[in-house]
Amino acid sequence: VKTSSTYIDGKLEGLSQQFYKDGSLYETGEYRSGKREGAWTTYYPDSTLYMEGNYEQGIAEGLWNVYHPNGKLKQTGVYKNGISEGPWQFFYDNGQVRMKGSYIDNKANGHWVHFYENGKVKMDLFYNMGKLEGTLTAFDEEGNMIEKAEYLDNQLIRKIK
């Protein structure tokens, strides 16, 4: 990877670009006082968009999107002070939702749902600050319930089915 950047008083400043060996753009964004600032974009070697997001004083902030090589969204969510916060969604490369839920302080929290590529629910579960808590229900690809269990503090309490 080749880099084109400017240093002022020993700190990165202004536009920074990194390139693959073949000369295609790998990543671009701005530095202020040696820290990433504002919009940054990263690309696959074929120049397809890989990732886009913002930095504030070198820390990921705001909406971030990551893409599959085919250009379809792979994941989307918000960072606050570099930590996953609020709703996030993850996708298969066909565009179908793979899973969705929320984070608090970088930990899965609340209701999460995982899906098969055909769009049917695979698992329905709940987290409390990163630990399984409540009812977990699993389904086969046709939508039939195959397992049901209760969790507390990440420990299996009882199997219902």
Tab-separated table of N, CA and C in Angstrom:
chain	number	residue	atom	x	y	z
A	1	VAL	N	0.848	-1.180	0.000
A	1	VAL	CA	0.000	0.000	0.000
A	1	VAL	C	0.887	1.235	0.000
A	2	LYS	N	0.615	2.146	-0.912
A	2	LYS	CA	1.324	3.421	-0.993
A	2	LYS	C	0.459	4.496	-0.356
A	3	THR	N	1.092	5.499	0.232
A	3	THR	CA	0.362	6.556	0.924
A	3	THR	C	0.775	7.913	0.401
A	4	SER	N	-0.223	8.805	0.273
A	4	SER	CA	0.019	10.190	-0.062
A	4	SER	C	-0.570	11.030	1.068
A	5	SER	N	0.305	11.626	1.868
A	5	SER	CA	-0.133	12.403	3.022
A	5	SER	C	0.790	13.594	3.222
A	6	THR	N	0.318	14.567	4.014
A	6	THR	CA	1.099	15.752	4.337
A	6	THR	C	1.314	15.798	5.844
A	7	TYR	N	2.529	16.162	6.240
A	7	TYR	CA	2.847	16.336	7.651
A	7	TYR	C	3.142	17.807	7.918
A	8	ILE	N	2.605	18.323	9.020
A	8	ILE	CA	2.928	19.671	9.475
A	8	ILE	C	3.346	19.544	10.936
A	9	ASP	N	4.545	20.012	11.229
A	9	ASP	CA	5.101	19.888	12.587
A	9	ASP	C	5.057	18.446	13.089
A	10	GLY	N	5.334	17.490	12.193
A	10	GLY	CA	5.403	16.086	12.561
A	10	GLY	C	4.069	15.382	12.700
A	11	LYS	N	2.967	16.080	12.386
A	11	LYS	CA	1.639	15.467	12.497
A	11	LYS	C	0.960	15.451	11.132
A	12	LEU	N	0.213	14.343	10.879
A	12	LEU	CA	-0.548	14.264	9.633
A	12	LEU	C	-1.567	15.400	9.592
A	13	GLU	N	-1.697	16.009	8.407
A	13	GLU	CA	-2.618	17.142	8.256
A	13	GLU	C	-3.157	17.166	6.832
A	14	GLY	N	-4.469	17.307	6.702
A	14	GLY	CA	-5.087	17.415	5.387
A	14	GLY	C	-5.412	16.064	4.776
A	15	LEU	N	-5.603	16.090	3.461
A	15	LEU	CA	-6.014	14.903	2.717
A	15	LEU	C	-4.959	13.805	2.802
A	16	SER	N	-5.421	12.587	3.071
A	16	SER	CA	-4.558	11.415	3.073
A	16	SER	C	-5.193	10.371	2.174
A	17	GLN	N	-4.376	9.788	1.312
A	17	GLN	CA	-4.861	8.737	0.425
A	17	GLN	C	-3.875	7.580	0.447
A	18	GLN	N	-4.436	6.379	0.505
A	18	GLN	CA	-3.623	5.177	0.413
A	18	GLN	C	-4.062	4.423	-0.826
A	19	PHE	N	-3.081	3.795	-1.490
A	19	PHE	CA	-3.337	3.129	-2.757
A	19	PHE	C	-2.855	1.688	-2.726
A	20	TYR	N	-3.579	0.826	-3.439
A	20	TYR	CA	-3.127	-0.545	-3.643
A	20	TYR	C	-1.898	-0.519	-4.546
A	21	LYS	N	-1.170	-1.643	-4.623
A	21	LYS	CA	0.035	-1.725	-5.449
A	21	LYS	C	-0.234	-1.372	-6.908
A	22	ASP	N	-1.461	-1.697	-7.389
A	22	ASP	CA	-1.787	-1.409	-8.788
A	22	ASP	C	-2.155	0.055	-9.018
A	23	GLY	N	-2.152	0.864	-7.945
A	23	GLY	CA	-2.453	2.284	-8.076
A	23	GLY	C	-3.893	2.657	-7.792
A	24	SER	N	-4.768	1.676	-7.634
A	24	SER	CA	-6.170	1.998	-7.337
A	24	SER	C	-6.293	2.440	-5.879
A	25	LEU	N	-7.253	3.301	-5.629
A	25	LEU	CA	-7.447	3.901	-4.316
A	25	LEU	C	-7.921	2.867	-3.301
A	26	TYR	N	-7.244	2.815	-2.155
A	26	TYR	CA	-7.629	1.937	-1.048
A	26	TYR	C	-8.462	2.710	-0.017
A	27	GLU	N	-7.983	3.893	0.370
A	27	GLU	CA	-8.651	4.646	1.426
A	27	GLU	C	-8.369	6.131	1.277
A	28	THR	N	-9.353	6.950	1.637
A	28	THR	CA	-9.162	8.391	1.579
A	28	THR	C	-9.919	9.075	2.708
A	29	GLY	N	-9.304	10.140	3.213
A	29	GLY	CA	-9.920	10.929	4.274
A	29	GLY	C	-8.993	12.049	4.705
A	30	GLU	N	-9.413	12.804	5.690
A	30	GLU	CA	-8.661	13.962	6.167
A	30	GLU	C	-8.083	13.717	7.560
A	31	TYR	N	-6.937	14.337	7.793
A	31	TYR	CA	-6.342	14.375	9.122
A	31	TYR	C	-6.336	15.820	9.612
A	32	ARG	N	-6.563	15.991	10.911
A	32	ARG	CA	-6.395	17.286	11.571
A	32	ARG	C	-5.584	17.048	12.834
A	33	SER	N	-4.468	17.715	12.937
A	33	SER	CA	-3.576	17.572	14.103
A	33	SER	C	-3.224	16.112	14.373
A	34	GLY	N	-3.013	15.342	13.299
A	34	GLY	CA	-2.573	13.961	13.426
A	34	GLY	C	-3.665	12.944	13.667
A	35	LYS	N	-4.929	13.393	13.688
A	35	LYS	CA	-6.044	12.474	13.943
A	35	LYS	C	-7.024	12.491	12.771
A	36	ARG	N	-7.615	11.318	12.494
A	36	ARG	CA	-8.627	11.245	11.443
A	36	ARG	C	-9.805	12.142	11.811
A	37	GLU	N	-10.320	12.836	10.788
A	37	GLU	CA	-11.418	13.774	11.025
A	37	GLU	C	-12.338	13.799	9.815
A	38	GLY	N	-13.637	13.713	10.079
A	38	GLY	CA	-14.620	13.791	9.007
A	38	GLY	C	-14.798	12.467	8.287
A	39	ALA	N	-15.286	12.567	7.061
A	39	ALA	CA	-15.631	11.376	6.268
A	39	ALA	C	-14.383	10.632	5.795
A	40	TRP	N	-14.403	9.300	5.978
A	40	TRP	CA	-13.367	8.414	5.470
A	40	TRP	C	-14.039	7.333	4.646
A	41	THR	N	-13.379	6.945	3.573
A	41	THR	CA	-13.928	5.949	2.671
A	41	THR	C	-12.843	4.934	2.329
A	42	THR	N	-13.217	3.655	2.331
A	42	THR	CA	-12.304	2.570	1.992
A	42	THR	C	-12.900	1.778	0.833
A	43	TYR	N	-12.026	1.276	-0.056
A	43	TYR	CA	-12.470	0.580	-1.257
A	43	TYR	C	-11.848	-0.811	-1.366
A	44	TYR	N	-12.559	-1.703	-2.044
A	44	TYR	CA	-11.997	-2.998	-2.427
A	44	TYR	C	-10.996	-2.758	-3.555
A	45	PRO	N	-10.109	-3.743	-3.838
A	45	PRO	CA	-9.130	-3.565	-4.928
A	45	PRO	C	-9.748	-3.246	-6.286
A	46	ASP	N	-11.006	-3.670	-6.531
A	46	ASP	CA	-11.646	-3.362	-7.817
A	46	ASP	C	-12.344	-2.000	-7.820
A	47	SER	N	-12.092	-1.186	-6.779
A	47	SER	CA	-12.640	0.166	-6.608
A	47	SER	C	-14.090	0.203	-6.145
A	48	THR	N	-14.661	-0.949	-5.809
A	48	THR	CA	-16.005	-0.991	-5.237
A	48	THR	C	-15.920	-0.493	-3.798
A	49	LEU	N	-16.908	0.273	-3.386
A	49	LEU	CA	-16.941	0.811	-2.036
A	49	LEU	C	-16.967	-0.317	-1.006
A	50	TYR	N	-16.067	-0.250	-0.016
A	50	TYR	CA	-16.017	-1.234	1.065
A	50	TYR	C	-16.618	-0.676	2.357
A	51	MET	N	-16.212	0.545	2.734
A	51	MET	CA	-16.657	1.086	4.012
A	51	MET	C	-16.665	2.608	3.958
A	52	GLU	N	-17.646	3.186	4.683
A	52	GLU	CA	-17.694	4.637	4.780
A	52	GLU	C	-18.199	5.018	6.168
A	53	GLY	N	-17.551	6.038	6.729
A	53	GLY	CA	-17.944	6.501	8.045
A	53	GLY	C	-17.200	7.769	8.402
A	54	ASN	N	-17.480	8.277	9.591
A	54	ASN	CA	-16.901	9.541	10.047
A	54	ASN	C	-16.078	9.365	11.308
A	55	TYR	N	-15.115	10.255	11.431
A	55	TYR	CA	-14.286	10.329	12.631
A	55	TYR	C	-14.397	11.722	13.231
A	56	GLU	N	-14.325	11.765	14.551
A	56	GLU	CA	-14.183	13.022	15.276
A	56	GLU	C	-12.989	12.864	16.194
A	57	GLN	N	-11.941	13.645	15.940
A	57	GLN	CA	-10.690	13.592	16.693
A	57	GLN	C	-10.136	12.168	16.779
A	58	GLY	N	-10.191	11.449	15.637
A	58	GLY	CA	-9.600	10.123	15.530
A	58	GLY	C	-10.467	8.984	16.027
A	59	ILE	N	-11.704	9.275	16.431
A	59	ILE	CA	-12.601	8.254	16.974
A	59	ILE	C	-13.824	8.117	16.067
A	60	ALA	N	-14.200	6.870	15.754
A	60	ALA	CA	-15.376	6.610	14.915
A	60	ALA	C	-16.607	7.234	15.569
A	61	GLU	N	-17.390	7.952	14.753
A	61	GLU	CA	-18.559	8.668	15.265
A	61	GLU	C	-19.638	8.735	14.198
A	62	GLY	N	-20.855	8.414	14.586
A	62	GLY	CA	-21.973	8.527	13.655
A	62	GLY	C	-22.196	7.249	12.855
A	63	LEU	N	-22.949	7.394	11.784
A	63	LEU	CA	-23.334	6.258	10.951
A	63	LEU	C	-22.143	5.704	10.171
A	64	TRP	N	-21.991	4.372	10.232
A	64	TRP	CA	-20.978	3.664	9.464
A	64	TRP	C	-21.668	2.591	8.631
A	65	ASN	N	-21.222	2.446	7.395
A	65	ASN	CA	-21.735	1.413	6.497
A	65	ASN	C	-20.567	0.594	5.960
A	66	VAL	N	-20.766	-0.730	5.910
A	66	VAL	CA	-19.792	-1.651	5.321
A	66	VAL	C	-20.524	-2.404	4.222
A	67	TYR	N	-19.835	-2.629	3.089
A	67	TYR	CA	-20.472	-3.236	1.923
A	67	TYR	C	-19.812	-4.552	1.530
A	68	HIS	N	-20.605	-5.437	0.966
A	68	HIS	CA	-20.090	-6.665	0.362
A	68	HIS	C	-19.370	-6.303	-0.940
A	69	PRO	N	-18.504	-7.186	-1.451
A	69	PRO	CA	-17.825	-6.906	-2.728
A	69	PRO	C	-18.788	-6.659	-3.891
A	70	ASN	N	-20.027	-7.176	-3.816
A	70	ASN	CA	-20.992	-6.946	-4.896
A	70	ASN	C	-21.695	-5.591	-4.772
A	71	GLY	N	-21.317	-4.791	-3.763
A	71	GLY	CA	-21.874	-3.449	-3.603
A	71	GLY	C	-23.081	-3.368	-2.681
A	72	LYS	N	-23.613	-4.509	-2.283
A	72	LYS	CA	-24.777	-4.503	-1.380
A	72	LYS	C	-24.310	-4.289	0.058
A	73	LEU	N	-25.174	-3.652	0.830
A	73	LEU	CA	-24.869	-3.333	2.214
A	73	LEU	C	-24.603	-4.604	3.027
A	74	LYS	N	-23.522	-4.607	3.812
A	74	LYS	CA	-23.158	-5.735	4.668
A	74	LYS	C	-23.548	-5.464	6.119
A	75	GLN	N	-23.325	-4.238	6.573
A	75	GLN	CA	-23.748	-3.857	7.920
A	75	GLN	C	-23.861	-2.349	8.011
A	76	THR	N	-24.730	-1.913	8.918
A	76	THR	CA	-24.920	-0.487	9.133
A	76	THR	C	-25.262	-0.249	10.591
A	77	GLY	N	-24.670	0.788	11.141
A	77	GLY	CA	-24.935	1.123	12.527
A	77	GLY	C	-24.189	2.383	12.930
A	78	VAL	N	-24.419	2.790	14.166
A	78	VAL	CA	-23.886	4.052	14.670
A	78	VAL	C	-22.837	3.808	15.751
A	79	TYR	N	-21.786	4.621	15.664
A	79	TYR	CA	-20.782	4.665	16.716
A	79	TYR	C	-20.917	5.981	17.470
A	80	LYS	N	-20.788	5.906	18.787
A	80	LYS	CA	-20.698	7.095	19.630
A	80	LYS	C	-19.417	6.958	20.430
A	81	ASN	N	-18.505	7.886	20.219
A	81	ASN	CA	-17.183	7.817	20.864
A	81	ASN	C	-16.487	6.488	20.609
A	82	GLY	N	-16.610	5.963	19.382
A	82	GLY	CA	-15.911	4.743	18.985
A	82	GLY	C	-16.557	3.457	19.452
A	83	ILE	N	-17.756	3.545	20.018
A	83	ILE	CA	-18.443	2.388	20.577
A	83	ILE	C	-19.772	2.177	19.861
A	84	SER	N	-20.086	0.920	19.509
A	84	SER	CA	-21.378	0.608	18.875
A	84	SER	C	-22.506	1.008	19.812
A	85	GLU	N	-23.481	1.740	19.263
A	85	GLU	CA	-24.576	2.266	20.078
A	85	GLU	C	-25.837	2.341	19.241
A	86	GLY	N	-26.944	1.832	19.786
A	86	GLY	CA	-28.222	1.906	19.081
A	86	GLY	C	-28.410	0.763	18.106
A	87	PRO	N	-29.389	0.920	17.195
A	87	PRO	CA	-29.722	-0.179	16.275
A	87	PRO	C	-28.631	-0.437	15.225
A	88	TRP	N	-28.397	-1.728	14.974
A	88	TRP	CA	-27.482	-2.180	13.930
A	88	TRP	C	-28.191	-3.241	13.109
A	89	GLN	N	-27.829	-3.313	11.833
A	89	GLN	CA	-28.344	-4.361	10.952
A	89	GLN	C	-27.182	-4.950	10.174
A	90	PHE	N	-27.259	-6.269	9.942
A	90	PHE	CA	-26.255	-7.010	9.189
A	90	PHE	C	-26.981	-7.748	8.073
A	91	PHE	N	-26.345	-7.819	6.891
A	91	PHE	CA	-27.017	-8.335	5.706
A	91	PHE	C	-26.205	-9.416	5.015
A	92	TYR	N	-26.910	-10.347	4.374
A	92	TYR	CA	-26.280	-11.308	3.465
A	92	TYR	C	-25.916	-10.564	2.182
A	93	ASP	N	-25.067	-11.182	1.357
A	93	ASP	CA	-24.657	-10.513	0.119
A	93	ASP	C	-25.768	-10.434	-0.925
A	94	ASN	N	-26.917	-11.085	-0.656
A	94	ASN	CA	-28.070	-10.948	-1.558
A	94	ASN	C	-28.974	-9.787	-1.125
A	95	GLY	N	-28.595	-9.074	-0.051
A	95	GLY	CA	-29.358	-7.932	0.424
A	95	GLY	C	-30.345	-8.271	1.540
A	96	GLN	N	-30.561	-9.550	1.779
A	96	GLN	CA	-31.487	-9.991	2.832
A	96	GLN	C	-30.869	-9.733	4.213
A	97	VAL	N	-31.689	-9.306	5.168
A	97	VAL	CA	-31.202	-9.077	6.530
A	97	VAL	C	-30.719	-10.392	7.137
A	98	ARG	N	-29.518	-10.388	7.707
A	98	ARG	CA	-28.935	-11.552	8.375
A	98	ARG	C	-29.251	-11.521	9.865
A	99	MET	N	-29.136	-10.325	10.476
A	99	MET	CA	-29.542	-10.150	11.872
A	99	MET	C	-29.694	-8.670	12.161
A	100	LYS	N	-30.488	-8.393	13.205
A	100	LYS	CA	-30.677	-7.006	13.599
A	100	LYS	C	-30.949	-6.943	15.091
A	101	GLY	N	-30.491	-5.848	15.678
A	101	GLY	CA	-30.676	-5.620	17.098
A	101	GLY	C	-29.987	-4.334	17.489
A	102	SER	N	-29.883	-4.111	18.793
A	102	SER	CA	-29.298	-2.865	19.295
A	102	SER	C	-28.132	-3.126	20.230
A	103	TYR	N	-27.291	-2.109	20.297
A	103	TYR	CA	-26.157	-2.131	21.210
A	103	TYR	C	-26.284	-0.991	22.213
A	104	ILE	N	-25.811	-1.262	23.414
A	104	ILE	CA	-25.578	-0.223	24.406
A	104	ILE	C	-24.150	-0.428	24.878
A	105	ASP	N	-23.350	0.614	24.759
A	105	ASP	CA	-21.963	0.550	25.221
A	105	ASP	C	-21.213	-0.650	24.632
A	106	ASN	N	-21.420	-0.884	23.336
A	106	ASN	CA	-20.734	-1.937	22.577
A	106	ASN	C	-21.186	-3.352	22.944
A	107	LYS	N	-22.309	-3.475	23.661
A	107	LYS	CA	-22.832	-4.787	24.054
A	107	LYS	C	-24.231	-4.965	23.482
A	108	ALA	N	-24.483	-6.161	22.919
A	108	ALA	CA	-25.830	-6.465	22.409
A	108	ALA	C	-26.820	-6.304	23.559
A	109	ASN	N	-27.929	-5.622	23.278
A	109	ASN	CA	-28.914	-5.371	24.330
A	109	ASN	C	-30.316	-5.345	23.736
A	110	GLY	N	-31.234	-6.014	24.428
A	110	GLY	CA	-32.625	-6.020	23.976
A	110	GLY	C	-32.890	-7.143	22.985
A	111	HIS	N	-33.892	-6.916	22.156
A	111	HIS	CA	-34.386	-7.926	21.215
A	111	HIS	C	-33.492	-8.007	19.978
A	112	TRP	N	-33.023	-9.206	19.658
A	112	TRP	CA	-32.250	-9.465	18.451
A	112	TRP	C	-32.954	-10.559	17.653
A	113	VAL	N	-32.889	-10.440	16.335
A	113	VAL	CA	-33.470	-11.453	15.456
A	113	VAL	C	-32.426	-11.824	14.395
A	114	HIS	N	-32.212	-13.128	14.213
A	114	HIS	CA	-31.327	-13.659	13.170
A	114	HIS	C	-32.212	-14.304	12.107
A	115	PHE	N	-31.802	-14.156	10.845
A	115	PHE	CA	-32.599	-14.650	9.729
A	115	PHE	C	-31.791	-15.591	8.845
A	116	TYR	N	-32.495	-16.488	8.186
A	116	TYR	CA	-31.909	-17.291	7.107
A	116	TYR	C	-31.843	-16.409	5.863
A	117	GLU	N	-31.065	-16.857	4.885
A	117	GLU	CA	-30.959	-16.105	3.627
A	117	GLU	C	-32.292	-15.996	2.900
A	118	ASN	N	-33.212	-16.925	3.181
A	118	ASN	CA	-34.522	-16.870	2.525
A	118	ASN	C	-35.477	-15.882	3.214
A	119	GLY	N	-35.003	-15.212	4.277
A	119	GLY	CA	-35.808	-14.209	4.964
A	119	GLY	C	-36.581	-14.724	6.164
A	120	LYS	N	-36.620	-16.029	6.343
A	120	LYS	CA	-37.334	-16.603	7.492
A	120	LYS	C	-36.494	-16.423	8.761
A	121	VAL	N	-37.198	-16.283	9.889
A	121	VAL	CA	-36.520	-16.109	11.166
A	121	VAL	C	-35.769	-17.389	11.541
A	122	LYS	N	-34.522	-17.235	11.915
A	122	LYS	CA	-33.670	-18.344	12.355
A	122	LYS	C	-33.669	-18.425	13.889
A	123	MET	N	-33.485	-17.254	14.532
A	123	MET	CA	-33.476	-17.188	15.994
A	123	MET	C	-34.060	-15.868	16.450
A	124	ASP	N	-34.794	-15.949	17.536
A	124	ASP	CA	-35.376	-14.780	18.171
A	124	ASP	C	-34.871	-14.820	19.618
A	125	LEU	N	-34.147	-13.810	20.047
A	125	LEU	CA	-33.530	-13.859	21.361
A	125	LEU	C	-33.381	-12.483	21.985
A	126	PHE	N	-33.021	-12.462	23.254
A	126	PHE	CA	-32.883	-11.217	24.003
A	126	PHE	C	-31.547	-11.187	24.731
A	127	TYR	N	-30.963	-9.989	24.784
A	127	TYR	CA	-29.713	-9.778	25.509
A	127	TYR	C	-29.912	-8.705	26.573
A	128	ASN	N	-29.143	-8.833	27.643
A	128	ASN	CA	-29.063	-7.797	28.654
A	128	ASN	C	-27.584	-7.472	28.808
A	129	MET	N	-27.165	-6.375	28.215
A	129	MET	CA	-25.774	-5.916	28.246
A	129	MET	C	-24.787	-7.025	27.852
A	130	GLY	N	-25.070	-7.652	26.704
A	130	GLY	CA	-24.172	-8.636	26.117
A	130	GLY	C	-24.383	-10.063	26.574
A	131	LYS	N	-25.303	-10.274	27.503
A	131	LYS	CA	-25.559	-11.624	28.008
A	131	LYS	C	-26.964	-12.069	27.627
A	132	LEU	N	-27.078	-13.334	27.192
A	132	LEU	CA	-28.398	-13.879	26.876
A	132	LEU	C	-29.283	-13.804	28.110
A	133	GLU	N	-30.509	-13.296	27.891
A	133	GLU	CA	-31.454	-13.204	28.995
A	133	GLU	C	-32.865	-13.239	28.438
A	134	GLY	N	-33.650	-14.175	28.925
A	134	GLY	CA	-35.019	-14.326	28.448
A	134	GLY	C	-35.146	-15.524	27.534
A	135	THR	N	-36.180	-15.497	26.716
A	135	THR	CA	-36.489	-16.636	25.853
A	135	THR	C	-35.727	-16.568	24.541
A	136	LEU	N	-35.087	-17.678	24.190
A	136	LEU	CA	-34.450	-17.855	22.894
A	136	LEU	C	-35.284	-18.879	22.141
A	137	THR	N	-35.712	-18.524	20.945
A	137	THR	CA	-36.489	-19.434	20.111
A	137	THR	C	-35.764	-19.604	18.782
A	138	ALA	N	-35.553	-20.868	18.384
A	138	ALA	CA	-34.877	-21.174	17.124
A	138	ALA	C	-35.856	-21.853	16.174
A	139	PHE	N	-35.685	-21.577	14.873
A	139	PHE	CA	-36.574	-22.090	13.840
A	139	PHE	C	-35.761	-22.727	12.726
A	140	ASP	N	-36.372	-23.688	12.015
A	140	ASP	CA	-35.720	-24.226	10.821
A	140	ASP	C	-36.029	-23.294	9.644
A	141	GLU	N	-35.482	-23.617	8.470
A	141	GLU	CA	-35.626	-22.733	7.307
A	141	GLU	C	-37.053	-22.623	6.780
A	142	GLU	N	-37.927	-23.521	7.213
A	142	GLU	CA	-39.328	-23.446	6.800
A	142	GLU	C	-40.166	-22.651	7.797
A	143	GLY	N	-39.558	-22.263	8.932
A	143	GLY	CA	-40.281	-21.479	9.918
A	143	GLY	C	-40.836	-22.286	11.076
A	144	ASN	N	-40.516	-23.570	11.139
A	144	ASN	CA	-40.981	-24.419	12.237
A	144	ASN	C	-40.071	-24.250	13.453
A	145	MET	N	-40.658	-24.095	14.638
A	145	MET	CA	-39.866	-23.962	15.855
A	145	MET	C	-39.146	-25.280	16.144
A	146	ILE	N	-37.834	-25.199	16.355
A	146	ILE	CA	-37.051	-26.404	16.632
A	146	ILE	C	-36.457	-26.392	18.043
A	147	GLU	N	-36.425	-25.218	18.665
A	147	GLU	CA	-35.879	-25.133	20.015
A	147	GLU	C	-36.426	-23.902	20.703
A	148	LYS	N	-36.649	-24.042	22.015
A	148	LYS	CA	-37.066	-22.906	22.818
A	148	LYS	C	-36.447	-23.090	24.196
A	149	ALA	N	-35.822	-22.044	24.717
A	149	ALA	CA	-35.136	-22.139	26.001
A	149	ALA	C	-35.147	-20.790	26.699
A	150	GLU	N	-34.953	-20.823	28.005
A	150	GLU	CA	-34.871	-19.601	28.793
A	150	GLU	C	-33.459	-19.433	29.334
A	151	TYR	N	-32.979	-18.199	29.288
A	151	TYR	CA	-31.645	-17.865	29.760
A	151	TYR	C	-31.721	-16.763	30.799
A	152	LEU	N	-30.757	-16.791	31.709
A	152	LEU	CA	-30.589	-15.724	32.689
A	152	LEU	C	-29.095	-15.549	32.899
A	153	ASP	N	-28.627	-14.328	32.711
A	153	ASP	CA	-27.208	-14.014	32.898
A	153	ASP	C	-26.306	-14.947	32.080
A	154	ASN	N	-26.719	-15.203	30.836
A	154	ASN	CA	-25.969	-16.015	29.869
A	154	ASN	C	-25.968	-17.509	30.196
A	155	GLN	N	-26.757	-17.926	31.156
A	155	GLN	CA	-26.823	-19.337	31.556
A	155	GLN	C	-28.183	-19.922	31.194
A	156	LEU	N	-28.165	-21.135	30.660
A	156	LEU	CA	-29.410	-21.830	30.347
A	156	LEU	C	-30.138	-22.156	31.648
A	157	ILE	N	-31.377	-21.696	31.761
A	157	ILE	CA	-32.197	-21.967	32.952
A	157	ILE	C	-33.029	-23.209	32.737
A	158	ARG	N	-33.711	-23.242	31.571
A	158	ARG	CA	-34.486	-24.442	31.257
A	158	ARG	C	-34.747	-24.487	29.765
A	159	LYS	N	-34.788	-25.719	29.271
A	159	LYS	CA	-35.151	-25.977	27.880
A	159	LYS	C	-36.645	-26.219	27.835
A	160	ILE	N	-37.331	-25.458	27.024
A	160	ILE	CA	-38.783	-25.607	26.891
A	160	ILE	C	-39.097	-26.608	25.786
A	161	LYS	N	-38.327	-26.561	24.719
A	161	LYS	CA	-38.476	-27.513	23.626
A	161	LYS	C	-37.110	-27.871	23.078
